[in-house]
Short mmCIF file of C-alpha atoms and ligand atoms in Angstrom, two decimals:
data_model
loop_
_atom_site.label_atom_id
_atom_site.label_comp_id
_atom_site.label_asym_id
_atom_site.label_seq_id
_atom_site.Cartn_x
_atom_site.Cartn_y
_atom_site.Cartn_z
CA MET A 695 185.28 146.38 120.69
CA SER A 696 181.77 147.24 121.74
CA THR A 697 179.61 144.96 123.78
CA ARG A 698 175.99 144.28 122.99
CA SER A 699 173.32 144.66 125.62
CA VAL A 700 169.55 144.64 125.59
CA VAL A 701 167.66 147.43 127.31
CA PRO A 702 163.93 146.92 127.85
CA PHE A 703 161.99 150.09 127.08
CA GLY A 704 158.35 150.43 128.16
CA PRO A 705 155.50 149.49 128.39
CA GLN A 706 155.59 151.89 131.31
CA HIS A 707 158.17 154.54 130.77
CA PRO A 708 158.35 158.18 131.89
CA VAL A 709 158.37 159.57 128.36
CA LEU A 710 155.95 157.09 126.85
CA PRO A 711 152.32 158.09 126.95
CA GLU A 712 151.39 154.72 125.49
CA PRO A 713 152.10 151.14 126.50
CA ILE A 714 154.45 149.78 123.88
CA HIS A 715 157.38 147.61 124.81
CA LEU A 716 160.66 147.67 122.91
CA ASP A 717 163.70 145.51 123.42
CA LEU A 718 166.52 147.78 122.36
CA VAL A 719 169.68 145.96 121.32
CA LEU A 720 172.51 148.37 122.02
CA GLU A 721 176.12 148.57 121.05
CA ASP A 722 177.44 150.95 123.66
CA GLU A 723 174.95 153.81 123.33
CA LYS A 724 173.94 153.03 119.78
CA VAL A 725 170.74 151.14 118.97
CA VAL A 726 171.35 148.37 116.46
CA GLU A 727 167.96 146.75 116.61
CA ALA A 728 164.58 147.29 118.23
CA VAL A 729 162.15 144.44 118.82
CA PRO A 730 158.63 145.65 119.55
CA SER A 731 155.87 143.88 121.39
CA ILE A 732 152.36 145.18 121.70
CA GLY A 733 149.17 143.71 123.08
CA PHE A 734 149.09 145.09 126.62
CA ILE A 735 145.73 146.79 126.36
CA HIS A 736 143.66 144.69 124.01
CA ARG A 737 140.00 145.24 124.88
CA GLY A 738 138.17 143.22 122.26
CA LEU A 739 136.11 146.14 120.99
CA GLU A 740 135.87 144.76 117.45
CA SER A 741 134.17 141.57 118.54
CA LEU A 742 131.45 143.56 120.31
CA VAL A 743 129.75 144.06 116.92
CA GLY A 744 128.30 140.62 117.48
CA LYS A 745 126.68 141.70 120.75
CA LYS A 746 125.52 145.25 120.13
CA ASP A 747 123.00 146.55 117.63
CA PHE A 748 124.78 148.25 114.70
CA ASN A 749 123.26 151.60 115.67
CA ASP A 750 124.44 151.37 119.28
CA TYR A 751 127.87 150.22 118.18
CA THR A 752 128.60 153.82 117.12
CA TYR A 753 129.19 154.63 120.79
CA ILE A 754 131.62 151.76 121.11
CA ALA A 755 133.48 152.70 117.91
CA GLU A 756 133.98 156.15 119.44
CA ARG A 757 135.68 154.59 122.40
CA ILE A 758 138.42 152.92 120.36
CA CYS A 759 140.57 155.95 121.08
CA GLY A 760 140.21 158.93 123.36
CA ILE A 761 141.83 161.40 120.97
CA CYS A 762 140.41 160.53 117.56
CA SER A 763 137.16 159.50 119.18
CA PHE A 764 135.01 161.62 116.90
CA MET A 765 136.70 160.32 113.76
CA HIS A 766 136.34 156.68 114.75
CA GLY A 767 132.63 157.14 115.32
CA MET A 768 132.19 159.14 112.15
CA SER A 769 134.09 156.69 109.97
CA TYR A 770 132.08 153.78 111.29
CA CYS A 771 128.87 155.67 110.54
CA GLU A 772 130.05 156.66 107.06
CA ALA A 773 130.97 153.06 106.28
CA VAL A 774 127.52 151.81 107.31
CA GLU A 775 125.88 154.70 105.45
CA HIS A 776 127.72 153.65 102.29
CA ILE A 777 126.49 150.08 102.70
CA MET A 778 122.92 151.24 103.24
CA ASN A 779 123.10 153.91 100.49
CA ILE A 780 122.15 156.70 102.85
CA GLU A 781 122.82 160.23 101.70
CA ILE A 782 123.22 162.40 104.78
CA PRO A 783 122.23 166.10 104.77
CA GLU A 784 124.85 168.61 103.65
CA ARG A 785 124.84 170.36 106.98
CA ALA A 786 125.76 167.13 108.74
CA LYS A 787 128.69 166.68 106.37
CA TYR A 788 130.03 170.13 107.22
CA LEU A 789 129.53 169.54 110.93
CA ARG A 790 131.54 166.35 110.58
CA THR A 791 134.31 168.29 108.85
CA ILE A 792 134.40 170.91 111.58
CA TRP A 793 134.49 168.35 114.37
CA CYS A 794 137.16 166.35 112.54
CA GLU A 795 139.37 169.40 112.32
CA LEU A 796 138.77 170.35 115.96
CA SER A 797 139.92 166.81 116.82
CA ARG A 798 143.01 167.24 114.69
CA LEU A 799 143.76 170.58 116.34
CA HIS A 800 143.60 169.24 119.86
CA SER A 801 145.45 166.08 118.89
CA HIS A 802 148.36 167.98 117.36
CA LEU A 803 148.51 170.41 120.28
CA LEU A 804 148.51 167.44 122.66
CA TRP A 805 151.30 165.86 120.66
CA LEU A 806 153.40 169.03 120.66
CA GLY A 807 153.07 169.10 124.43
CA LEU A 808 154.11 165.46 124.74
CA LEU A 809 157.08 166.08 122.48
CA ALA A 810 158.18 169.05 124.58
CA ASP A 811 157.75 166.88 127.66
CA GLY A 812 159.79 164.18 125.93
CA PHE A 813 162.83 166.40 125.56
CA GLY A 814 162.33 167.91 128.98
CA PHE A 815 160.91 171.32 128.10
CA GLU A 816 158.20 171.43 130.76
CA SER A 817 157.02 175.00 130.30
CA LEU A 818 156.56 174.51 126.57
CA PHE A 819 154.52 171.41 127.36
CA MET A 820 152.25 173.42 129.63
CA GLN A 821 151.90 176.25 127.11
CA SER A 822 150.76 173.89 124.42
CA TRP A 823 148.28 172.10 126.68
CA ARG A 824 146.97 175.45 127.86
CA LEU A 825 146.11 176.28 124.25
CA ARG A 826 144.66 172.83 123.70
CA GLU A 827 142.25 173.41 126.57
CA ASN A 828 140.52 176.13 124.54
CA ILE A 829 139.87 173.64 121.74
CA LEU A 830 138.49 171.13 124.22
CA ASP A 831 136.15 173.81 125.53
CA MET A 832 134.85 174.27 121.99
CA VAL A 833 134.36 170.54 121.58
CA GLU A 834 132.54 170.37 124.90
CA ALA A 835 130.34 173.36 124.14
CA SER A 836 129.27 171.89 120.80
CA THR A 837 129.05 168.17 121.56
CA GLY A 838 128.71 167.85 125.32
CA GLY A 839 131.90 165.88 125.87
CA ARG A 840 135.47 167.11 126.09
CA LEU A 841 136.87 164.19 124.14
CA ILE A 842 134.20 161.60 123.52
CA SER A 843 131.71 163.53 121.50
CA SER A 844 128.83 161.03 121.12
CA VAL A 845 127.19 163.13 118.42
CA ASN A 846 127.57 160.60 115.62
CA LYS A 847 124.74 158.52 114.41
CA ILE A 848 124.11 156.51 111.32
CA GLY A 849 122.27 158.87 108.99
CA GLY A 850 123.70 162.16 110.24
CA GLN A 851 124.49 163.85 113.52
CA LEU A 852 122.63 163.77 116.82
CA LYS A 853 123.14 167.44 117.54
CA ASP A 854 123.17 170.56 115.47
CA VAL A 855 125.52 173.43 116.25
CA PRO A 856 123.95 176.89 116.01
CA ASN A 857 125.52 179.09 113.35
CA ASP A 858 126.55 181.77 115.81
CA MET A 859 128.39 179.17 117.88
CA ILE A 860 130.34 178.14 114.77
CA ARG A 861 131.13 181.79 114.04
CA GLY A 862 132.25 182.14 117.65
CA PHE A 863 134.64 179.21 117.16
CA VAL A 864 136.12 180.79 114.05
CA ALA A 865 136.65 184.09 115.85
CA LYS A 866 138.19 182.35 118.85
CA LEU A 867 140.51 180.33 116.61
CA LYS A 868 141.58 183.49 114.87
CA ASP A 869 142.54 184.99 118.22
CA MET A 870 144.32 181.83 119.21
CA GLU A 871 146.31 181.67 116.01
CA LYS A 872 148.71 184.31 117.30
CA ASP A 873 149.29 182.46 120.57
CA ILE A 874 149.73 179.17 118.75
CA ARG A 875 152.24 180.72 116.38
CA GLU A 876 154.21 182.15 119.25
CA MET A 877 154.35 178.74 120.88
CA THR A 878 155.13 176.79 117.71
CA ASP A 879 157.88 179.26 116.74
CA THR A 880 159.71 178.01 119.79
CA PHE A 881 159.56 174.47 118.40
CA LEU A 882 160.77 175.56 115.01
CA ASN A 883 163.41 178.15 115.92
CA ASP A 884 164.66 177.48 119.41
CA TYR A 885 168.28 176.40 119.55
CA THR A 886 167.81 173.71 122.21
CA VAL A 887 164.73 172.22 120.60
CA ASN A 888 166.42 172.19 117.20
CA SER A 889 169.45 170.38 118.53
CA ARG A 890 167.18 167.58 119.74
CA LEU A 891 165.17 167.31 116.53
CA ARG A 892 167.30 168.19 113.52
CA GLY A 893 168.94 165.36 111.65
CA VAL A 894 167.56 162.79 114.08
CA GLY A 895 165.68 159.70 112.91
CA ILE A 896 165.70 160.26 109.18
CA LEU A 897 163.23 158.26 107.12
CA THR A 898 163.85 158.64 103.40
CA LYS A 899 161.06 158.91 100.85
CA GLN A 900 161.82 155.45 99.51
CA GLN A 901 161.80 153.93 102.99
CA ALA A 902 158.50 155.63 103.76
CA LEU A 903 157.00 154.13 100.60
CA ASP A 904 158.46 150.67 101.18
CA LEU A 905 157.41 150.50 104.81
CA GLY A 906 153.92 151.85 104.17
CA ALA A 907 154.15 154.86 106.48
CA VAL A 908 151.07 157.09 106.72
CA GLY A 909 150.08 160.54 107.87
CA PRO A 910 152.42 163.33 108.94
CA PHE A 911 155.17 160.74 109.41
CA MET A 912 154.97 159.94 105.69
CA ARG A 913 154.38 163.51 104.53
CA ALA A 914 157.50 164.63 106.40
CA SER A 915 159.44 162.32 104.08
CA GLY A 916 158.14 164.11 101.01
CA ILE A 917 155.11 162.08 99.95
CA ALA A 918 152.18 164.36 99.24
CA LEU A 919 149.28 162.10 100.14
CA ASP A 920 146.34 163.08 102.27
CA THR A 921 143.23 160.91 102.52
CA ARG A 922 141.12 164.01 103.06
CA LYS A 923 141.62 164.68 99.36
CA ARG A 924 139.35 161.69 98.70
CA GLY A 925 136.50 163.86 99.86
CA TYR A 926 134.62 162.12 102.65
CA ALA A 927 132.43 164.30 104.90
CA ALA A 928 132.51 167.74 103.22
CA TYR A 929 136.18 167.70 102.28
CA SER A 930 135.39 167.64 98.56
CA ASN A 931 134.22 171.26 98.93
CA ILE A 932 137.20 172.36 100.97
CA GLU A 933 140.46 173.58 99.55
CA LEU A 934 143.45 171.91 101.06
CA GLU A 935 146.89 170.84 99.94
CA PRO A 936 148.89 168.15 101.72
CA ILE A 937 151.68 169.66 103.78
CA THR A 938 155.01 168.03 103.14
CA SER A 939 158.68 168.38 103.91
CA ASP A 940 161.59 166.73 102.13
CA ILE A 941 163.88 166.23 105.08
CA GLY A 942 162.27 163.28 106.83
CA ASP A 943 163.76 163.86 110.30
CA CYS A 944 162.07 164.55 113.63
CA TYR A 945 162.15 168.28 112.90
CA ALA A 946 160.31 167.76 109.61
CA ARG A 947 157.59 165.77 111.36
CA THR A 948 157.19 168.53 113.91
CA TYR A 949 157.08 171.10 111.12
CA VAL A 950 154.40 169.18 109.19
CA ARG A 951 152.18 168.82 112.25
CA ILE A 952 152.58 172.46 113.18
CA GLN A 953 151.59 173.56 109.68
CA GLU A 954 148.62 171.18 109.85
CA ILE A 955 147.41 173.06 112.92
CA PHE A 956 147.11 176.22 110.85
CA GLN A 957 145.65 174.26 107.96
CA SER A 958 142.94 172.91 110.27
CA ILE A 959 142.08 176.40 111.45
CA ASP A 960 141.77 177.40 107.80
CA ILE A 961 139.54 174.39 107.02
CA ILE A 962 137.23 175.25 109.92
CA ARG A 963 137.02 178.80 108.59
CA GLN A 964 136.17 177.55 105.09
CA ALA A 965 133.58 175.13 106.42
CA ALA A 966 131.99 177.83 108.58
CA GLU A 967 131.61 180.00 105.50
CA LYS A 968 130.07 177.28 103.37
CA ILE A 969 127.89 175.41 105.85
CA PRO A 970 124.27 175.39 104.62
CA ASP A 971 121.22 175.46 106.86
CA GLY A 972 118.90 172.54 107.18
CA GLU A 973 118.47 169.16 108.79
CA VAL A 974 121.35 167.26 110.33
CA ALA A 975 120.03 163.72 110.14
CA VAL A 976 117.86 161.49 108.00
CA PRO A 977 115.85 158.58 109.37
CA VAL A 978 117.39 155.15 108.95
CA LYS A 979 115.28 152.08 108.28
CA GLY A 980 116.23 148.48 107.79
CA PHE A 981 119.49 146.66 108.31
CA PRO A 982 122.71 146.93 106.32
CA SER A 983 123.83 144.17 104.02
CA GLY A 984 127.16 144.23 102.21
CA GLU A 985 130.70 145.35 102.93
CA TYR A 986 132.69 148.54 102.70
CA PHE A 987 136.21 149.87 103.21
CA MET A 988 136.30 153.37 104.62
CA ARG A 989 139.49 155.40 104.60
CA VAL A 990 139.91 158.58 106.60
CA GLU A 991 142.77 160.86 107.51
CA GLN A 992 143.17 160.91 111.25
CA PRO A 993 145.64 163.21 113.02
CA ARG A 994 148.10 160.32 113.04
CA GLY A 995 147.52 159.27 109.45
CA GLU A 996 145.26 157.17 107.34
CA ALA A 997 142.95 154.78 109.15
CA ILE A 998 141.05 152.03 107.36
CA TYR A 999 137.73 150.62 108.51
CA TYR A 1000 136.22 147.47 107.17
CA VAL A 1001 132.57 146.77 107.83
CA LYS A 1002 130.78 143.60 106.76
CA ALA A 1003 127.06 143.37 107.34
CA ASN A 1004 124.70 140.47 106.80
CA GLY A 1005 121.25 142.04 106.79
CA THR A 1006 120.63 141.57 110.52
CA LYS A 1007 121.02 144.07 113.32
CA PHE A 1008 124.42 142.62 114.22
CA LEU A 1009 127.34 143.14 111.89
CA ASP A 1010 129.47 140.23 110.75
CA ARG A 1011 132.78 141.94 111.10
CA PHE A 1012 134.28 145.28 111.94
CA ARG A 1013 137.98 145.83 111.53
CA VAL A 1014 140.18 148.87 112.01
CA ARG A 1015 143.69 149.39 110.67
CA THR A 1016 145.00 152.27 112.69
CA PRO A 1017 147.70 154.70 111.54
CA THR A 1018 150.07 153.83 114.37
CA PHE A 1019 150.10 150.20 113.28
CA ALA A 1020 151.14 151.28 109.79
CA ASN A 1021 153.83 153.56 111.19
CA LEU A 1022 155.49 151.03 113.50
CA PRO A 1023 157.74 149.47 110.79
CA GLY A 1024 158.90 152.94 109.78
CA MET A 1025 159.61 153.81 113.39
CA LEU A 1026 161.67 150.65 113.90
CA GLU A 1027 163.67 151.57 110.80
CA THR A 1028 164.46 155.04 112.15
CA LEU A 1029 165.51 153.54 115.48
CA LYS A 1030 168.33 151.56 113.86
CA GLY A 1031 171.59 153.38 114.37
CA CYS A 1032 170.26 156.12 116.64
CA GLN A 1033 171.52 157.03 120.08
CA LEU A 1034 169.69 155.67 123.12
CA ALA A 1035 168.90 159.22 124.27
CA ASP A 1036 167.08 159.89 120.99
CA VAL A 1037 164.80 156.86 121.22
CA PRO A 1038 161.97 158.79 122.92
CA MET A 1039 162.06 161.40 120.14
CA MET A 1040 161.80 158.70 117.50
CA ILE A 1041 158.86 157.04 119.21
CA LEU A 1042 157.08 160.30 119.91
CA THR A 1043 157.44 161.72 116.43
CA ILE A 1044 155.26 159.01 114.89
CA ASP A 1045 152.65 160.18 117.43
CA PRO A 1046 151.97 156.67 118.68
CA CYS A 1047 148.50 155.68 119.77
CA ILE A 1048 148.80 152.13 120.97
CA SER A 1049 145.36 152.15 122.58
CA CYS A 1050 143.63 152.34 119.23
CA THR A 1051 146.14 150.01 117.61
CA GLU A 1052 145.12 147.28 120.05
CA ARG A 1053 141.48 148.22 120.54
CA MET Q 274 170.52 183.03 119.55
CA ASN Q 275 168.43 185.40 121.59
CA ILE Q 276 168.58 184.90 125.32
CA PHE Q 277 165.49 187.04 125.77
CA SER Q 278 163.27 184.94 123.53
CA PHE Q 279 161.10 183.99 126.50
CA ALA Q 280 161.01 187.40 128.12
CA LYS Q 281 157.62 188.17 126.60
CA THR Q 282 156.05 184.92 127.78
CA GLU Q 283 157.55 185.40 131.22
CA LEU Q 284 156.22 188.92 131.56
CA LYS Q 285 152.82 187.81 130.40
CA ASN Q 286 152.80 184.99 132.93
CA LEU Q 287 153.78 187.37 135.72
CA PHE Q 288 150.90 189.73 135.13
CA SER Q 289 148.12 187.42 133.97
CA THR Q 290 145.68 185.41 136.01
CA PRO Q 291 146.27 181.64 136.25
CA ALA Q 292 145.09 179.52 133.34
CA THR Q 293 143.91 176.85 135.76
CA ARG Q 294 141.09 176.94 138.26
CA ALA Q 295 141.36 176.27 142.00
CA TYR Q 296 138.99 173.33 141.73
CA PRO Q 297 137.02 172.31 143.85
CA LEU Q 298 137.09 175.65 145.71
CA GLU Q 299 136.11 177.38 142.51
CA PRO Q 300 133.41 175.30 140.87
CA ARG Q 301 133.37 174.74 137.15
CA ASN Q 302 130.79 176.35 134.90
CA TYR Q 303 129.72 173.61 132.57
CA PRO Q 304 128.59 174.42 129.04
CA GLU Q 305 124.92 173.83 128.48
CA ARG Q 306 125.44 170.60 126.53
CA THR Q 307 127.83 168.84 128.92
CA ARG Q 308 126.91 165.23 129.46
CA GLY Q 309 127.70 164.72 133.13
CA HIS Q 310 125.28 162.18 134.54
CA VAL Q 311 121.94 160.61 133.69
CA VAL Q 312 118.89 162.08 135.43
CA ILE Q 313 115.62 160.18 135.57
CA ASP Q 314 112.12 161.37 136.20
CA ILE Q 315 110.91 158.15 137.75
CA ASN Q 316 107.29 159.29 137.80
CA THR Q 317 107.06 159.30 134.01
CA CYS Q 318 109.11 156.14 133.48
CA VAL Q 319 107.05 153.13 132.45
CA LEU Q 320 109.85 150.65 133.17
CA CYS Q 321 109.86 149.48 129.57
CA GLY Q 322 113.56 148.61 129.75
CA MET Q 323 114.47 150.19 126.43
CA CYS Q 324 117.25 152.27 128.02
CA SER Q 325 118.80 149.19 129.57
CA ARG Q 326 118.78 147.30 126.26
CA LYS Q 327 120.32 150.24 124.40
CA CYS Q 328 123.04 151.03 126.93
CA PRO Q 329 126.44 150.12 125.44
CA ALA Q 330 127.96 149.80 128.91
CA ASP Q 331 125.11 147.74 130.43
CA ALA Q 332 124.93 150.25 133.25
CA ILE Q 333 121.14 150.40 133.63
CA LYS Q 334 119.04 147.71 135.24
CA VAL Q 335 115.27 147.85 135.10
CA ASP Q 336 113.24 145.59 137.37
CA ARG Q 337 109.58 145.67 136.46
CA ALA Q 338 108.42 143.44 139.28
CA ALA Q 339 110.07 145.54 141.99
CA GLY Q 340 109.35 148.77 140.14
CA THR Q 341 112.95 149.93 140.27
CA TRP Q 342 115.25 151.61 137.81
CA SER Q 343 118.91 151.58 138.78
CA ILE Q 344 122.08 152.92 137.27
CA GLU Q 345 125.66 152.04 138.03
CA ARG Q 346 127.14 155.53 138.20
CA PHE Q 347 130.72 154.60 137.36
CA GLY Q 348 129.73 152.03 134.76
CA CYS Q 349 127.85 154.63 132.75
CA VAL Q 350 130.02 156.16 130.05
CA GLN Q 351 127.81 159.24 129.54
CA CYS Q 352 127.09 158.40 125.93
CA GLY Q 353 123.50 159.61 126.06
CA ASN Q 354 122.07 156.70 124.09
CA CYS Q 355 119.51 155.94 126.80
CA VAL Q 356 118.33 159.56 126.70
CA VAL Q 357 117.88 159.38 122.94
CA SER Q 358 116.07 156.06 122.96
CA CYS Q 359 113.69 156.46 125.92
CA PRO Q 360 110.17 156.42 124.46
CA LYS Q 361 108.72 158.46 127.36
CA LYS Q 362 111.53 161.07 127.27
CA CYS Q 363 111.90 160.76 131.02
CA LEU Q 364 115.70 160.59 130.93
CA SER Q 365 117.96 163.60 130.56
CA MET Q 366 121.60 164.49 130.95
CA GLY Q 367 122.69 166.49 133.98
CA GLN Q 368 125.75 168.67 133.64
CA ALA Q 369 127.89 167.90 136.68
CA TYR Q 370 130.02 164.79 136.58
CA THR Q 371 129.52 162.10 139.19
CA GLU Q 372 131.67 162.90 142.20
CA PRO Q 373 134.70 160.71 142.77
CA ASP Q 374 134.20 157.88 145.22
CA ALA Q 375 136.21 155.03 146.69
CA GLN Q 376 133.50 152.50 145.88
CA LYS Q 377 131.40 151.81 142.83
CA ARG Q 378 127.99 153.31 143.32
CA THR Q 379 124.60 152.20 142.11
CA ASP Q 380 121.70 154.63 142.38
CA THR Q 381 118.30 152.99 142.54
CA PHE Q 382 115.03 154.79 141.93
CA THR Q 383 111.76 153.16 142.93
CA LYS Q 384 108.52 154.01 141.26
CA PRO Q 385 105.98 155.24 143.86
CA ALA Q 386 103.65 152.42 144.80
CA ASP Q 387 100.49 154.28 143.80
CA GLN Q 388 101.79 154.67 140.24
CA MET Q 389 102.55 151.00 139.82
CA LYS Q 390 100.17 148.90 137.78
CA PRO Q 391 98.62 146.12 139.86
CA PRO Q 392 101.45 143.64 140.22
CA VAL Q 393 99.29 140.67 139.25
CA ALA Q 394 98.11 142.07 135.93
CA PRO Q 395 101.40 141.96 133.99
CA ALA Q 396 102.11 138.46 135.25
CA ALA Q 397 98.63 137.22 134.48
CA LYS Q 398 98.54 138.60 130.94
CA PRO Q 399 101.23 136.52 129.26
CA ALA Q 400 100.11 133.41 131.12
CA ALA Q 401 96.54 133.90 130.03
CA ALA Q 402 97.55 134.68 126.47
CA ALA Q 403 99.68 131.57 126.30
CA ALA Q 404 97.02 129.35 127.80
CA ALA Q 405 94.23 130.42 125.52
CA LYS Q 406 94.76 131.80 121.99
CA PRO Q 407 91.25 133.34 121.55
CA GLN Q 408 90.94 136.93 122.70
CA LYS Q 409 87.92 136.49 124.88
CA PRO Q 410 89.23 134.34 127.71
CA ALA Q 411 92.29 136.59 128.00
CA GLU Q 412 90.10 139.62 128.39
CA SER Q 413 87.97 137.97 130.98
CA ALA Q 414 91.07 136.81 132.82
CA ALA Q 415 92.28 140.33 133.43
CA PRO Q 416 89.21 141.59 135.26
CA ALA Q 417 89.23 138.35 137.19
CA ALA Q 418 92.74 139.07 138.35
CA GLU Q 419 91.76 142.61 139.20
CA GLU Q 420 88.86 141.34 141.30
CA LYS Q 421 91.05 138.90 143.12
CA LYS Q 422 93.39 141.70 144.12
CA ASN Q 423 90.58 143.94 145.31
CA ALA Q 424 88.99 141.19 147.30
S1 SF4 M 2011 113.44 153.74 128.39
FE1 SF4 M 2011 112.56 155.41 129.57
S2 SF4 M 2011 110.51 154.69 130.13
FE2 SF4 M 2011 111.67 152.90 129.46
S3 SF4 M 2011 112.56 152.08 131.36
FE3 SF4 M 2011 114.09 153.45 130.50
S4 SF4 M 2011 113.69 155.39 131.49
FE4 SF4 M 2011 111.88 154.16 131.81
S1 SF4 M 2012 124.46 157.46 129.15
FE1 SF4 M 2012 125.09 155.70 127.90
S2 SF4 M 2012 126.32 154.45 129.27
FE2 SF4 M 2012 125.20 155.90 130.55
S3 SF4 M 2012 123.38 154.78 131.16
FE3 SF4 M 2012 122.84 155.94 129.32
S4 SF4 M 2012 123.19 154.52 127.63
FE4 SF4 M 2012 124.24 153.68 129.42
#
């Protein structure tokens, strides 16, 4: 007869990069239930729309999250641009695409490192962060910030990137591809890594649909949905196919993210080939009035932004549904029946970002 | 299973230079666009206060009466909005980040006294305009204030 016990997990925990708290109900070593609680780092960023001019709010939207910073700022701008019927220059759209994919690259490399750290493979963690540093250098060289880019503005971009710099990025990424493949092959083929990931935390396709999972977590369960296919920024001119796997375990999620790294490199290459010359911003006059739902594919999955404007310089409402929030029910489902030692893998493979979930 | 799967990486690590830098002994070369800290050319600044209104972090304080422009170094989030919105283009972004410190630091810049407008004039203007709607008395009030100061 097994005894039940409750083990508190987080909000500060050696393998958790993010402050989420779980009460794990255990039967011996087996998890029978997980009760989450979040809300440790609520910052009230959404309510600042009432205090800051809608143009200046772009900088606050960027600070919702330190990893998807560029995408948060861009999505906010695109939402307001839709309300105000602003058509931004083509070049700005391509720049947005390139910066989005650079964000995805460094986010996935960061996540691979955290995953390696999670199962105790320190040198793999360092290798992946070493590679990530090169991406951050590109982001810094083009925007001026390693993570927080501050190049978004309603009506386009604040900075242009010279064409030869973009070509330099493509060449550098091409060189890096070999190193990245060497590193990711370890994730996919190494015996030790496989024994931690394969068959662990399976989420079936039906469960993923029922629980509303998003992003790589959902695609690893065999659902071929990618919000980029909706064609915001310049994605309508880019060829891409959602990367999926049918297995639905931690290994499949790792596989999907690794393939997305190479997909991002390919998208940057395509965008660099197609980017037209010209202006990067159009002047914006007046105040927005109306509402809009903006959906974008962040590294962690689909994020939804709701903007409601009332014709003044302060917005009525700004709301973000982040991918991690959508993935939490799926994660809790995978936790049921797993071993205590696998809990970190389960949490890490949804790539949690609690900071943006709580804003 | 290949026990030599890491041999290549190991050999590479043995013979390559470190990926990290011995900071601060070896200083960092910042890219040209790095937003490290806000630099002000106080001589061109007209103390209009636009930067302070636009700052999302409320890090800038402009005091027209005292002729000072001050920035809370660790409150500033290096967004660059003040640089974009300054009408006189007297702000710019320096590359190096603010050095770590145990205390919060506020840097204050004072406009040289000889560049300041006569302190009475800005105070007198709104008062005069409020007191008398017609343009004439307001105009005559300003020289009067000027005279008073010279006297
Ligand atoms: S916006 Fe420019 S001119 Fe106006 S107070 Fe700030 S620094 Fe000075
Ligand atoms: S860079 Fe941004 S945060 Fe810093 S003082 Fe300027 S507006 Fe404020």
